[in-house]
Short mmCIF file of C-alpha atoms in Angstrom, two decimals:
data_model
loop_
_atom_site.label_atom_id
_atom_site.label_comp_id
_atom_site.label_asym_id
_atom_site.label_seq_id
_atom_site.Cartn_x
_atom_site.Cartn_y
_atom_site.Cartn_z
CA UNK L 240 -6.42 -9.99 -8.91
CA UNK L 241 -7.69 -6.41 -8.91
CA UNK L 242 -6.03 -3.71 -6.83
CA UNK L 243 -7.23 -0.22 -5.95
CA UNK L 244 -5.76 1.77 -8.75
CA UNK L 245 -5.79 -1.54 -10.66
CA UNK L 246 -9.52 -2.20 -10.87
CA UNK L 247 -9.68 -1.14 -14.51
CA UNK L 248 -11.77 -3.08 -17.00
CA UNK L 249 -9.43 -3.48 -20.00
CA UNK L 250 -10.22 -5.04 -23.63
CA UNK L 251 22.48 2.95 -12.68
CA UNK L 252 24.44 4.46 -9.82
CA UNK L 253 23.67 7.87 -8.28
CA UNK L 254 25.23 10.84 -9.99
CA UNK L 255 27.83 12.78 -8.04
CA UNK L 256 25.63 15.87 -7.74
CA UNK L 257 22.89 13.96 -5.93
CA UNK L 258 25.43 12.37 -3.63
CA UNK L 259 26.78 15.83 -2.83
CA UNK L 260 23.33 17.12 -1.93
CA UNK L 261 22.83 14.26 0.53
CA UNK L 262 26.08 14.66 2.48
CA UNK L 263 24.34 16.58 5.28
CA UNK L 264 20.99 14.91 5.96
CA UNK L 265 18.79 16.28 8.70
CA UNK L 266 19.47 15.08 12.22
CA UNK L 267 16.62 13.37 14.11
CA UNK L 268 16.00 16.65 15.97
CA UNK L 269 15.84 18.60 12.71
CA UNK L 270 13.53 16.00 11.16
CA UNK L 271 11.15 16.34 14.12
CA UNK L 272 11.35 20.13 13.86
CA UNK L 273 10.60 19.95 10.14
CA UNK L 274 7.37 18.11 10.93
CA UNK L 275 6.35 20.89 13.32
CA UNK L 276 7.25 23.58 10.76
CA UNK L 277 5.24 21.98 7.95
CA UNK L 278 2.39 20.29 9.79
CA UNK L 279 2.16 21.87 13.25
CA UNK L 280 2.21 18.43 14.86
CA UNK L 281 4.62 16.71 17.22
CA UNK L 282 6.33 13.46 16.20
CA UNK L 283 5.83 12.29 19.78
CA UNK L 284 2.11 13.07 19.68
CA UNK L 285 2.42 15.91 22.18
CA UNK L 286 -0.12 18.72 21.98
CA UNK L 287 0.74 21.91 20.10
CA UNK L 288 -1.65 24.86 20.46
CA UNK L 289 -1.64 28.23 18.69
CA UNK L 290 -3.09 31.31 20.42
CA UNK L 291 -4.44 33.80 17.90
CA UNK L 292 -4.86 37.60 18.14
CA UNK L 293 -5.27 39.81 21.18
CA UNK L 294 -8.06 37.61 22.52
CA UNK L 295 -5.75 34.62 22.55
CA UNK L 296 -8.18 32.34 20.73
CA UNK L 297 -6.67 28.86 20.91
CA UNK L 298 -6.67 26.52 17.90
CA UNK L 299 -4.80 23.26 17.20
CA UNK L 300 -1.27 23.80 15.94
CA UNK L 301 -1.89 21.89 12.72
CA UNK L 302 -4.26 24.68 11.62
CA UNK L 303 -1.50 27.28 11.96
CA UNK L 304 1.61 25.44 10.77
CA UNK L 305 4.55 27.79 10.11
CA UNK L 306 4.80 26.83 6.43
CA UNK L 307 1.20 27.90 5.81
CA UNK L 308 2.14 31.58 6.18
CA UNK L 309 5.91 31.66 5.75
CA UNK L 310 6.14 29.25 2.79
CA UNK L 311 7.89 25.93 2.35
CA UNK L 312 11.27 27.66 2.12
CA UNK L 313 10.54 30.10 4.97
CA UNK L 314 11.10 33.16 2.79
CA UNK L 315 7.68 34.57 3.57
CA UNK L 316 4.50 34.90 1.51
CA UNK L 317 2.35 37.84 0.46
CA UNK L 318 -1.16 37.48 1.87
CA UNK L 319 -3.39 40.41 1.05
CA UNK L 320 -1.55 43.60 2.02
CA UNK L 321 0.82 41.78 4.36
CA UNK L 322 4.01 39.83 3.71
CA UNK L 323 5.00 37.31 6.35
CA UNK L 324 8.54 37.40 7.70
CA UNK L 325 11.57 35.62 6.33
CA UNK L 326 12.33 32.80 8.81
CA UNK L 327 15.61 31.58 7.36
CA UNK L 328 18.41 31.57 9.92
CA UNK L 329 20.47 33.91 7.73
CA UNK L 330 17.67 36.47 7.89
CA UNK L 331 16.83 35.97 11.57
CA UNK L 332 20.40 36.48 12.72
CA UNK L 333 20.75 39.84 11.00
CA UNK L 334 19.43 43.07 12.56
CA UNK L 335 15.89 43.46 11.28
CA UNK L 336 14.30 46.73 10.19
CA UNK L 337 10.52 46.79 10.01
CA UNK L 338 9.07 49.21 7.47
CA UNK L 339 5.64 49.19 9.03
CA UNK L 340 4.57 51.97 11.39
CA UNK L 341 5.94 52.45 13.93
CA UNK L 342 9.39 51.64 12.60
CA UNK L 343 11.10 48.97 14.67
CA UNK L 344 14.74 47.97 14.72
CA UNK L 345 15.83 45.04 16.85
CA UNK L 346 18.97 43.03 17.51
CA UNK L 347 19.56 39.66 15.79
CA UNK L 348 17.75 36.58 17.01
CA UNK L 349 19.47 33.78 18.89
CA UNK L 350 18.00 30.54 20.24
CA UNK L 351 16.61 32.13 23.38
CA UNK L 352 15.18 35.18 21.64
CA UNK L 353 13.62 33.04 18.91
CA UNK L 354 11.99 30.88 21.57
CA UNK L 355 10.45 34.00 23.10
CA UNK L 356 9.13 35.10 19.71
CA UNK L 357 7.52 31.70 19.09
CA UNK L 358 5.94 31.30 22.52
CA UNK L 359 5.36 34.89 23.68
CA UNK L 360 5.11 36.88 20.44
CA UNK L 361 7.98 39.23 21.43
CA UNK L 362 10.87 40.30 19.17
CA UNK L 363 14.51 40.75 20.40
CA UNK L 364 13.83 44.41 21.26
CA UNK L 365 10.90 43.44 23.48
CA UNK L 366 8.26 44.65 21.03
CA UNK L 367 5.10 42.64 20.39
CA UNK L 368 4.98 40.91 17.03
CA UNK L 369 2.03 41.46 14.73
CA UNK L 370 -1.24 40.04 16.01
CA UNK L 371 -1.36 37.75 12.95
CA UNK L 372 1.62 35.87 14.36
CA UNK L 373 0.33 33.07 16.63
CA UNK L 374 1.89 32.36 20.02
CA UNK L 375 2.56 28.65 20.28
CA UNK L 376 2.30 26.43 23.31
CA UNK L 377 4.42 23.30 22.95
CA UNK L 378 6.76 21.17 24.99
CA UNK L 379 10.35 22.23 25.55
CA UNK L 380 11.48 19.23 23.50
CA UNK L 381 9.33 20.20 20.51
CA UNK L 382 10.41 23.82 20.77
CA UNK L 383 14.07 22.80 20.70
CA UNK L 384 13.41 20.62 17.64
CA UNK L 385 11.64 23.45 15.82
CA UNK L 386 14.49 25.92 16.45
CA UNK L 387 16.97 23.26 15.27
CA UNK L 388 15.12 22.93 11.97
CA UNK L 389 14.77 26.70 11.50
CA UNK L 390 18.56 26.86 11.43
CA UNK L 391 18.48 24.55 8.37
CA UNK L 392 15.55 26.27 6.70
CA UNK L 393 16.51 27.71 3.34
CA UNK L 394 19.46 25.36 2.88
CA UNK L 395 17.48 22.15 3.43
CA UNK L 396 17.02 20.18 0.23
CA UNK L 397 15.20 16.86 0.23
CA UNK L 398 17.01 13.65 -0.75
CA UNK L 399 17.01 12.80 -4.44
CA UNK L 400 17.00 16.40 -5.67
CA UNK L 401 19.93 17.91 -7.54
CA UNK L 402 20.25 20.65 -10.12
CA UNK L 403 19.72 18.20 -12.97
CA UNK L 404 18.04 15.08 -11.54
CA UNK L 405 15.15 13.75 -9.46
CA UNK L 406 15.30 10.23 -8.05
CA UNK L 407 11.94 8.43 -8.11
CA UNK L 408 11.47 4.92 -6.79
CA UNK L 409 8.92 2.12 -6.78
CA UNK L 410 8.33 -1.23 -5.06
CA UNK L 411 7.94 -4.30 -7.28
CA UNK L 412 6.04 -7.46 -6.31
CA UNK L 413 7.85 -10.78 -6.43
CA UNK L 414 6.98 -14.48 -6.25
CA UNK L 415 3.73 -15.35 -8.02
CA UNK L 416 3.31 -11.67 -8.96
CA UNK L 417 6.82 -11.24 -10.40
CA UNK L 418 5.45 -10.94 -13.96
CA UNK L 419 3.25 -8.07 -12.80
CA UNK L 420 6.34 -6.46 -11.30
CA UNK L 421 8.17 -6.62 -14.63
CA UNK L 422 5.16 -5.08 -16.41
CA UNK L 423 5.10 -2.23 -13.86
CA UNK L 424 8.83 -1.68 -14.34
CA UNK L 425 8.47 -1.65 -18.12
CA UNK L 426 5.65 0.90 -18.29
CA UNK L 427 7.23 3.19 -15.71
CA UNK L 428 10.55 3.10 -17.55
CA UNK L 429 8.81 3.83 -20.85
CA UNK L 430 6.81 6.77 -19.53
CA UNK L 431 9.76 8.35 -17.75
CA UNK L 432 11.86 7.93 -20.90
CA UNK L 433 9.28 10.00 -22.80
CA UNK L 434 9.22 12.70 -20.11
CA UNK L 435 13.02 12.90 -20.07
CA UNK L 436 13.20 13.10 -23.88
CA UNK L 437 11.04 16.23 -23.68
CA UNK L 438 13.33 17.98 -21.21
CA UNK L 439 12.25 16.35 -17.95
CA UNK L 440 10.79 18.47 -15.18
CA UNK L 441 12.19 22.02 -15.19
CA UNK L 442 15.33 20.66 -16.90
CA UNK L 443 15.74 17.87 -14.37
CA UNK L 444 15.66 14.32 -15.69
CA UNK L 445 13.92 11.62 -13.68
CA UNK L 446 16.13 8.76 -12.54
CA UNK L 447 14.21 5.58 -11.67
CA UNK L 448 15.14 3.19 -8.87
CA UNK L 449 13.49 -0.14 -8.08
CA UNK L 450 13.27 -2.33 -4.99
CA UNK L 451 11.60 -5.72 -4.64
CA UNK L 452 9.11 -6.48 -1.88
CA UNK L 453 10.23 -8.94 0.79
CA UNK L 454 8.63 -12.20 1.86
CA UNK L 455 6.97 -10.63 4.93
CA UNK L 456 5.63 -7.18 5.78
CA UNK L 457 8.50 -6.60 8.22
CA UNK L 458 11.10 -7.66 5.65
CA UNK L 459 9.49 -5.42 3.03
CA UNK L 460 9.58 -2.41 5.33
CA UNK L 461 13.24 -3.03 6.16
CA UNK L 462 14.16 -3.39 2.48
CA UNK L 463 12.26 -0.27 1.46
CA UNK L 464 13.74 1.75 4.34
CA UNK L 465 17.26 0.81 3.24
CA UNK L 466 16.35 1.55 -0.36
CA UNK L 467 15.04 5.03 0.45
CA UNK L 468 18.15 5.87 2.43
CA UNK L 469 20.80 4.37 0.17
CA UNK L 470 19.29 5.50 -3.14
CA UNK L 471 18.25 8.94 -1.84
CA UNK L 472 14.69 8.52 -3.09
CA UNK L 473 12.63 11.70 -3.43
CA UNK L 474 9.21 10.02 -3.93
CA UNK L 475 7.59 6.67 -4.70
CA UNK L 476 5.09 6.12 -7.50
CA UNK L 477 3.12 3.06 -8.60
CA UNK L 478 4.54 1.12 -5.66
CA UNK L 479 3.12 -2.32 -4.86
CA UNK L 480 2.08 -2.23 -1.19
CA UNK L 481 -0.72 -4.86 -1.14
CA UNK L 482 -0.30 -6.80 2.09
CA UNK L 483 2.25 -4.30 3.42
CA UNK L 484 -0.02 -1.26 3.72
CA UNK L 485 0.46 -0.48 7.42
CA UNK L 486 4.22 -0.99 7.33
CA UNK L 487 4.87 1.09 4.20
CA UNK L 488 2.46 3.87 5.15
CA UNK L 489 4.07 4.20 8.57
CA UNK L 490 7.46 4.41 6.85
CA UNK L 491 6.52 7.11 4.33
CA UNK L 492 4.86 9.08 7.13
CA UNK L 493 8.04 8.88 9.18
CA UNK L 494 10.18 9.91 6.20
CA UNK L 495 7.79 12.56 4.84
CA UNK L 496 8.04 10.70 1.53
CA UNK L 497 5.29 11.18 -1.11
CA UNK L 498 3.67 7.91 -2.22
CA UNK L 499 1.64 8.40 -5.40
CA UNK L 500 -0.74 5.82 -6.83
CA UNK L 501 0.23 2.76 -4.75
CA UNK L 502 -1.16 -0.61 -5.86
CA UNK L 503 -3.44 -1.92 -3.11
CA UNK L 504 -6.94 -3.24 -2.52
CA UNK L 505 -7.24 -1.39 0.76
CA UNK L 506 -6.48 2.36 0.76
CA UNK L 507 -5.88 3.49 4.32
CA UNK L 508 -7.88 6.67 4.81
CA UNK L 509 -8.73 6.57 8.49
CA UNK L 510 -7.87 9.46 10.82
CA UNK L 511 -5.29 10.80 11.29
CA UNK L 512 -4.87 11.07 7.54
CA UNK L 513 -1.54 10.03 6.06
CA UNK L 514 -0.67 13.20 4.13
CA UNK L 515 2.05 11.57 2.06
CA UNK L 516 -0.12 8.99 0.28
CA UNK L 517 -2.33 9.63 -2.76
CA UNK L 518 -4.49 6.77 -4.06
CA UNK L 519 -5.93 6.71 -7.56
CA UNK L 520 -9.18 4.80 -7.12
CA UNK L 521 -11.47 3.44 -4.45
CA UNK L 522 -10.59 0.18 -2.75
CA UNK L 523 -12.80 -2.56 -1.35
CA UNK L 524 -14.19 -0.49 1.53
CA UNK L 525 -15.14 2.50 -0.61
CA UNK L 526 -16.63 0.21 -3.26
CA UNK L 527 -18.71 -1.45 -0.51
CA UNK L 528 -20.16 1.97 0.36
CA UNK L 529 -21.21 2.40 -3.28
CA UNK L 530 -22.89 -1.03 -3.24
CA UNK L 531 -24.83 -0.12 -0.08
CA UNK L 532 -25.98 3.14 -1.69
CA UNK L 533 -27.06 1.23 -4.78
CA UNK L 534 -28.94 -1.39 -2.75
CA UNK L 535 -30.73 1.28 -0.72
CA UNK L 536 -31.95 2.96 -3.91
CA UNK L 537 -32.97 -0.38 -5.39
CA UNK L 538 -35.29 -1.19 -2.51
CA UNK L 539 -36.55 2.36 -2.02
CA UNK L 540 -38.84 2.80 1.01
CA UNK L 541 -38.90 -0.97 1.63
CA UNK L 542 -36.59 -1.94 4.46
CA UNK L 543 -34.97 -5.11 3.12
CA UNK L 544 -33.47 -7.90 5.20
CA UNK L 545 -29.71 -7.74 4.62
CA UNK L 546 -27.19 -10.46 5.50
CA UNK L 547 -23.40 -10.15 5.48
CA UNK L 548 -21.43 -13.38 5.17
CA UNK L 549 -17.74 -12.81 5.77
CA UNK L 550 -14.47 -14.57 6.37
CA UNK L 551 -12.83 -13.41 9.59
CA UNK L 552 -9.68 -11.49 8.83
CA UNK L 553 -8.58 -7.96 9.58
CA UNK L 554 -9.35 -6.56 6.14
CA UNK L 555 -12.84 -8.06 6.02
CA UNK L 556 -13.55 -6.80 9.54
CA UNK L 557 -12.64 -3.29 8.38
CA UNK L 558 -14.94 -3.66 5.36
CA UNK L 559 -17.74 -5.02 7.56
CA UNK L 560 -17.47 -1.93 9.77
CA UNK L 561 -17.86 0.24 6.65
CA UNK L 562 -20.91 -1.75 5.52
CA UNK L 563 -22.55 -1.39 8.94
CA UNK L 564 -21.82 2.36 9.05
CA UNK L 565 -23.07 3.02 5.50
CA UNK L 566 -26.17 0.85 6.04
CA UNK L 567 -27.17 3.03 8.98
CA UNK L 568 -26.67 6.17 6.88
CA UNK L 569 -28.84 4.73 4.11
CA UNK L 570 -31.55 3.35 6.39
CA UNK L 571 -30.80 -0.36 5.87
CA UNK L 572 -31.20 -1.19 9.54
CA UNK L 573 -32.12 -4.89 9.42
CA UNK L 574 -28.62 -6.29 8.98
CA UNK L 575 -27.56 -9.81 10.07
CA UNK L 576 -23.92 -10.97 10.07
CA UNK L 577 -22.51 -14.48 9.61
CA UNK L 578 -18.83 -15.03 10.30
CA UNK L 579 -16.67 -18.01 9.38
CA UNK L 580 -12.96 -18.74 9.99
CA UNK L 581 -10.66 -17.68 7.18
CA UNK L 582 -10.10 -20.54 4.69
CA UNK L 583 -12.79 -22.70 6.38
CA UNK L 584 -15.81 -21.98 4.21
CA UNK L 585 -18.77 -24.32 4.84
CA UNK L 586 -21.14 -23.41 2.00
CA UNK L 587 -23.96 -25.70 3.14
CA UNK L 588 -24.07 -24.46 6.74
CA UNK L 589 -23.56 -20.77 5.96
CA UNK L 590 -26.21 -20.76 3.24
CA UNK L 591 -28.69 -22.54 5.50
CA UNK L 592 -28.15 -20.06 8.32
CA UNK L 593 -28.36 -17.02 6.05
CA UNK L 594 -31.58 -18.27 4.42
CA UNK L 595 -33.25 -18.50 7.83
CA UNK L 596 -33.20 -14.68 7.96
CA UNK L 597 -35.19 -14.53 4.67
CA UNK L 598 -32.58 -12.03 3.51
CA UNK L 599 -33.44 -10.06 0.38
CA UNK L 600 -29.79 -9.09 -0.11
CA UNK L 601 -26.52 -10.81 0.81
CA UNK L 602 -23.13 -9.12 0.93
CA UNK L 603 -20.34 -11.69 0.56
CA UNK L 604 -16.79 -11.02 1.77
CA UNK L 605 -14.86 -14.18 1.01
CA UNK L 606 -11.27 -15.23 1.52
CA UNK L 607 -10.76 -17.66 -1.38
CA UNK L 608 -11.74 -17.98 -5.03
CA UNK L 609 -14.85 -20.08 -5.56
CA UNK L 610 -16.59 -19.30 -2.27
CA UNK L 611 -19.07 -16.88 -3.85
CA UNK L 612 -20.22 -19.35 -6.50
CA UNK L 613 -20.35 -22.18 -3.94
CA UNK L 614 -22.70 -20.08 -1.80
CA UNK L 615 -25.01 -19.45 -4.75
CA UNK L 616 -25.00 -23.13 -5.72
CA UNK L 617 -26.24 -24.04 -2.25
CA UNK L 618 -28.81 -21.24 -2.31
CA UNK L 619 -30.22 -22.59 -5.58
CA UNK L 620 -30.69 -26.00 -3.95
CA UNK L 621 -32.84 -24.21 -1.36
CA UNK L 622 -34.73 -22.30 -4.11
CA UNK L 623 -33.48 -19.08 -2.55
CA UNK L 624 -32.36 -16.27 -4.87
CA UNK L 625 -31.42 -13.15 -2.93
CA UNK L 626 -29.53 -10.30 -4.58
CA UNK L 627 -25.80 -10.90 -4.17
CA UNK L 628 -23.37 -7.99 -3.69
CA UNK L 629 -19.60 -8.41 -4.06
CA UNK L 630 -16.59 -6.28 -4.94
CA UNK L 631 -14.75 -6.56 -8.25
CA UNK L 632 -11.87 -8.20 -6.36
CA UNK L 633 -14.09 -11.28 -5.96
CA UNK L 634 -15.26 -11.51 -9.57
CA UNK L 635 -13.08 -14.48 -10.53
CA UNK L 636 -15.23 -17.34 -11.86
CA UNK L 637 -18.48 -15.43 -11.39
CA UNK L 638 -19.87 -16.53 -14.78
CA UNK L 639 -20.14 -20.06 -13.36
CA UNK L 640 -22.93 -18.93 -11.02
CA UNK L 641 -26.24 -20.82 -11.34
CA UNK L 642 -28.73 -19.48 -13.89
CA UNK L 643 -31.25 -18.47 -11.22
CA UNK L 644 -28.93 -15.62 -10.24
CA UNK L 645 -28.94 -14.09 -13.71
CA UNK L 646 -28.74 -10.30 -13.22
CA UNK L 647 -29.08 -10.77 -9.46
CA UNK L 648 -25.34 -10.49 -8.81
CA UNK L 649 -24.00 -6.95 -8.42
CA UNK L 650 -20.35 -5.96 -8.38
CA UNK L 651 -18.65 -2.63 -7.78
CA UNK L 652 -15.90 -1.41 -10.10
CA UNK L 653 -13.74 1.64 -9.48
CA UNK L 654 -13.80 2.53 -13.17
CA UNK L 655 -15.33 1.39 -16.44
CA UNK L 656 -14.68 1.51 -20.19
CA UNK L 657 -16.92 4.59 -20.34
CA UNK L 658 -14.13 6.52 -18.61
CA UNK L 659 -11.68 5.77 -21.42
CA UNK L 660 -11.45 8.52 -24.02
CA UNK L 661 -10.19 7.99 -27.55
CA UNK L 662 -7.21 10.27 -26.92
CA UNK L 663 -6.41 8.58 -23.60
CA UNK L 664 -6.41 5.12 -25.17
CA UNK L 665 -4.38 6.31 -28.15
CA UNK L 666 -1.74 7.87 -25.90
CA UNK L 667 -1.33 4.68 -23.87
CA UNK L 668 -1.38 2.38 -26.92
CA UNK L 669 1.25 4.53 -28.64
CA UNK L 670 3.49 4.27 -25.58
CA UNK L 671 2.96 0.51 -25.42
CA UNK L 672 3.72 0.05 -29.11
CA UNK L 673 6.78 2.30 -29.16
CA UNK L 674 8.38 0.68 -26.12
CA UNK L 675 7.10 -2.84 -26.81
CA UNK L 676 5.37 -3.16 -23.45
CA UNK L 677 4.20 -6.63 -22.38
CA UNK L 678 0.64 -7.52 -23.39
CA UNK L 679 -0.01 -9.02 -19.94
CA UNK L 680 -0.97 -7.31 -16.64
CA UNK L 681 -2.44 -4.42 -18.63
CA UNK L 682 -4.50 -3.23 -15.65
CA UNK L 683 -1.34 -2.92 -13.54
CA UNK L 684 0.40 -1.11 -16.39
CA UNK L 685 -2.41 1.41 -16.76
CA UNK L 686 -2.52 2.04 -13.02
CA UNK L 687 1.24 2.62 -12.91
CA UNK L 688 1.08 4.82 -16.00
CA UNK L 689 -1.60 7.02 -14.41
CA UNK L 690 0.33 7.19 -11.13
CA UNK L 691 3.40 8.40 -13.04
CA UNK L 692 1.31 11.00 -14.89
CA UNK L 693 -0.02 12.31 -11.58
CA UNK L 694 3.49 12.50 -10.17
CA UNK L 695 4.72 14.48 -13.19
CA UNK L 696 1.71 16.80 -13.03
CA UNK L 697 2.35 17.39 -9.33
CA UNK L 698 6.00 18.18 -9.99
CA UNK L 699 5.10 20.59 -12.78
CA UNK L 700 2.71 22.40 -10.43
CA UNK L 701 5.41 22.56 -7.75
CA UNK L 702 8.14 25.14 -7.55
CA UNK L 703 11.18 24.92 -9.81
CA UNK L 704 13.17 23.97 -6.71
CA UNK L 705 11.04 20.96 -5.72
CA UNK L 706 10.56 19.59 -2.25
CA UNK L 707 8.54 16.69 -0.98
CA UNK L 708 6.21 19.12 0.76
CA UNK L 709 5.68 21.23 -2.37
CA UNK L 710 4.81 18.05 -4.29
CA UNK L 711 2.31 17.03 -1.61
CA UNK L 712 0.69 20.46 -1.60
CA UNK L 713 0.48 20.66 -5.38
CA UNK L 714 -1.24 17.25 -5.49
CA UNK L 715 -3.64 18.42 -2.78
CA UNK L 716 -4.65 21.24 -5.11
CA UNK L 717 -5.38 18.92 -8.05
CA UNK L 718 -8.99 19.13 -9.26
CA UNK L 719 -10.68 17.05 -11.98
CA UNK L 720 -7.41 15.91 -13.53
CA UNK L 721 -8.27 14.07 -16.75
CA UNK L 722 -6.28 10.85 -17.19
CA UNK L 723 -8.21 9.68 -20.25
CA UNK L 724 -8.49 6.20 -18.72
CA UNK L 725 -10.24 6.68 -15.37
CA UNK L 726 -12.78 9.01 -13.79
CA UNK L 727 -11.37 12.53 -13.18
CA UNK L 728 -8.89 12.66 -10.29
CA UNK L 729 -9.42 15.15 -7.46
CA UNK L 730 -7.45 15.42 -4.23
CA UNK L 731 -7.69 17.80 -1.30
CA UNK L 732 -6.33 18.51 2.16
CA UNK L 733 -8.73 15.91 3.58
CA UNK L 734 -9.11 13.69 0.50
CA UNK L 735 -6.58 11.08 -0.58
CA UNK L 736 -8.58 8.96 -3.06
CA UNK L 737 -8.58 10.61 -6.46
CA UNK L 738 -11.74 9.06 -7.90
CA UNK L 739 -13.84 8.46 -4.80
CA UNK L 740 -16.73 6.22 -5.72
CA UNK L 741 -17.62 3.31 -7.99
CA UNK L 742 -19.88 1.95 -10.68
CA UNK L 743 -22.22 -0.97 -10.08
CA UNK L 744 -22.26 -3.75 -12.66
CA UNK L 745 -24.57 -6.75 -12.87
CA UNK L 746 -23.79 -10.17 -14.33
CA UNK L 747 -25.61 -11.43 -17.42
CA UNK L 748 -25.16 -15.18 -16.97
CA UNK L 749 -26.83 -16.03 -20.28
CA UNK L 750 -24.51 -13.86 -22.37
CA UNK L 751 -21.55 -14.27 -19.98
CA UNK L 752 -20.93 -10.56 -19.76
CA UNK L 753 -21.01 -7.61 -17.36
CA UNK L 754 -23.79 -5.05 -17.77
CA UNK L 755 -23.67 -1.55 -16.29
CA UNK L 756 -26.64 -0.71 -14.04
CA UNK L 757 -25.56 2.57 -12.47
CA UNK L 758 -23.92 5.88 -13.13
CA UNK L 759 -20.95 6.88 -11.01
CA UNK L 760 -21.87 6.52 -7.34
CA UNK L 761 -20.07 8.74 -4.85
CA UNK L 762 -21.21 7.51 -1.42
CA UNK L 763 -22.72 9.99 0.98
#
C-alpha cells in the first residue's frame, strides 16, 4: 500500500510547566476572534470586508487580516518607514502618544472605542487613524469575538508550549496496519531523540505523544480530539489519516492545529484551502494529472480515443473529475467513461465495452488488487493492446500482466530513486542503524522521517516563542527544501503539496522491472 508521502521507491506524563500554561485556554468566543485576527475570516462563514484608503476600496477580509500588519503577537511590525501599532490590550488601554505629525494624544481604548476604531477608523479622541488602517465591516457577533481575543493577545500561548518543552503528536494506524504504526513510532522517536540530544528547538525539547486511530472515521475523530485536548498537543506530524481525511482535516482546521506530512493517498487541496495541513508528495489525483500530461505528449497532435474504467466510490469519483478536467486542458477531448459498482468487477464485460470504443489509452481506477491485471488478460484475449495508465497505488501484482502489454503499462510515482542523494541516504541509514529501526515499512518510515524534518525546519524558522500560526507561516515560506530522499519541497500561501508532480514509469514485463520514461512532470 502506497500513501501520499509514502509513495517512495525504496531498495510519559505532561510536565508541570506545560500544565500551567494550559490552565486558561481560550474561550469559544476568543477562539473565534483568534481566527478573525489571523485569517480575516469568520468561523460562521459570515462575510468580512476591509475598506482601504480614502477611496474606501473594498477587499475581502482575508487579504487584510490583522496579523499580517500587526504581527502574530500584535506588537506591531515595521513595514517600510511605518511601524504598525501595538494591539495588545495592555498597550491599548494606556493613553497613547503618536509621534507622527501632527502629534496626537488620546484616552485609553475600551470595548466601545476599540469597536469604533475597527469599523470606523477613529481613535478615542475622535481623530482618523492612518489611511493604511482598514475599516472593517463584519457582523456584531464577529466584532465581539475579535475584541474578546484582542484582550488575550500578547498573553495567549498555544497548547503544548512551555519554556522548555514542545508537545508534538501523531496518529498511528491499527489493525492490519499495526506493524506500520510501530515503524512510524520508532522512526519518529529516533529522530526526535537526535534533535533533543542536540539541544532541541531553541532550548526546548520535543515531547512525543501518540494516539491510535479508531475503527471508524467518527471514532478516530473523537479519539484524536480528546488526545489533542488532554495531551495539550501543539502540532501533529507524520499522522496516519488515510480513510479519515475529511474528519481529521475538519478537526485541525477547527483547532488551528498544524498537520505536517500526513500519511494519505488523497491530499485534500480543494478550495477553501486548509491552511493547517502540509502534504509531502502528490496523491492519486495529482499523479493522475501527471499521467494525463504524459499521455498528451505521447500522442502529440493526434487526438487519441481515451477510456476511463473506474470503480464507483467517492475517491475514484474525485479522481475521475481531475482526469476529465486535465484532459480538457491537454486537448484529450475524446474521453469515454465506464463505471462499475465497487467490489463488483466484471472483467469480461468491462473489457468488451471498452474495446468497442477502439480506445488507444485506458485509465484504470480499481477498487481491489488484481482488477488491473484481470482487465489486461481479457484484453489480450480480444487481441487489444491499448496503453494502460494507473497510479502507483495500484501497482501490486503488475508484473503478472500478459506479455503483450510489455512497456505499454504506465504508472505515476511521486518520487524515484533519482531523488535520493548519497548524503540523504547515509543520514537515514545512520539513524536506522543507531536506533535499530525495523527493516519493514521502510517507505512509511522515510515519509515520517521527512515529515519530522519539515516540522523541525519550520520550528527553527519560527520565532523563539513559537505559536501554531508562526509555524504555519514559516512552512508557507519554505522553498526548495532538500530532504535528500524526495524531490525538493516547496510550500506557499496557496500551495500545500511540497513536491507537486510525479514521474511516469513503464513496466518491463520481460525483465520484471520498472523503467523510467519521463523527467519530473508538474501538471499545468
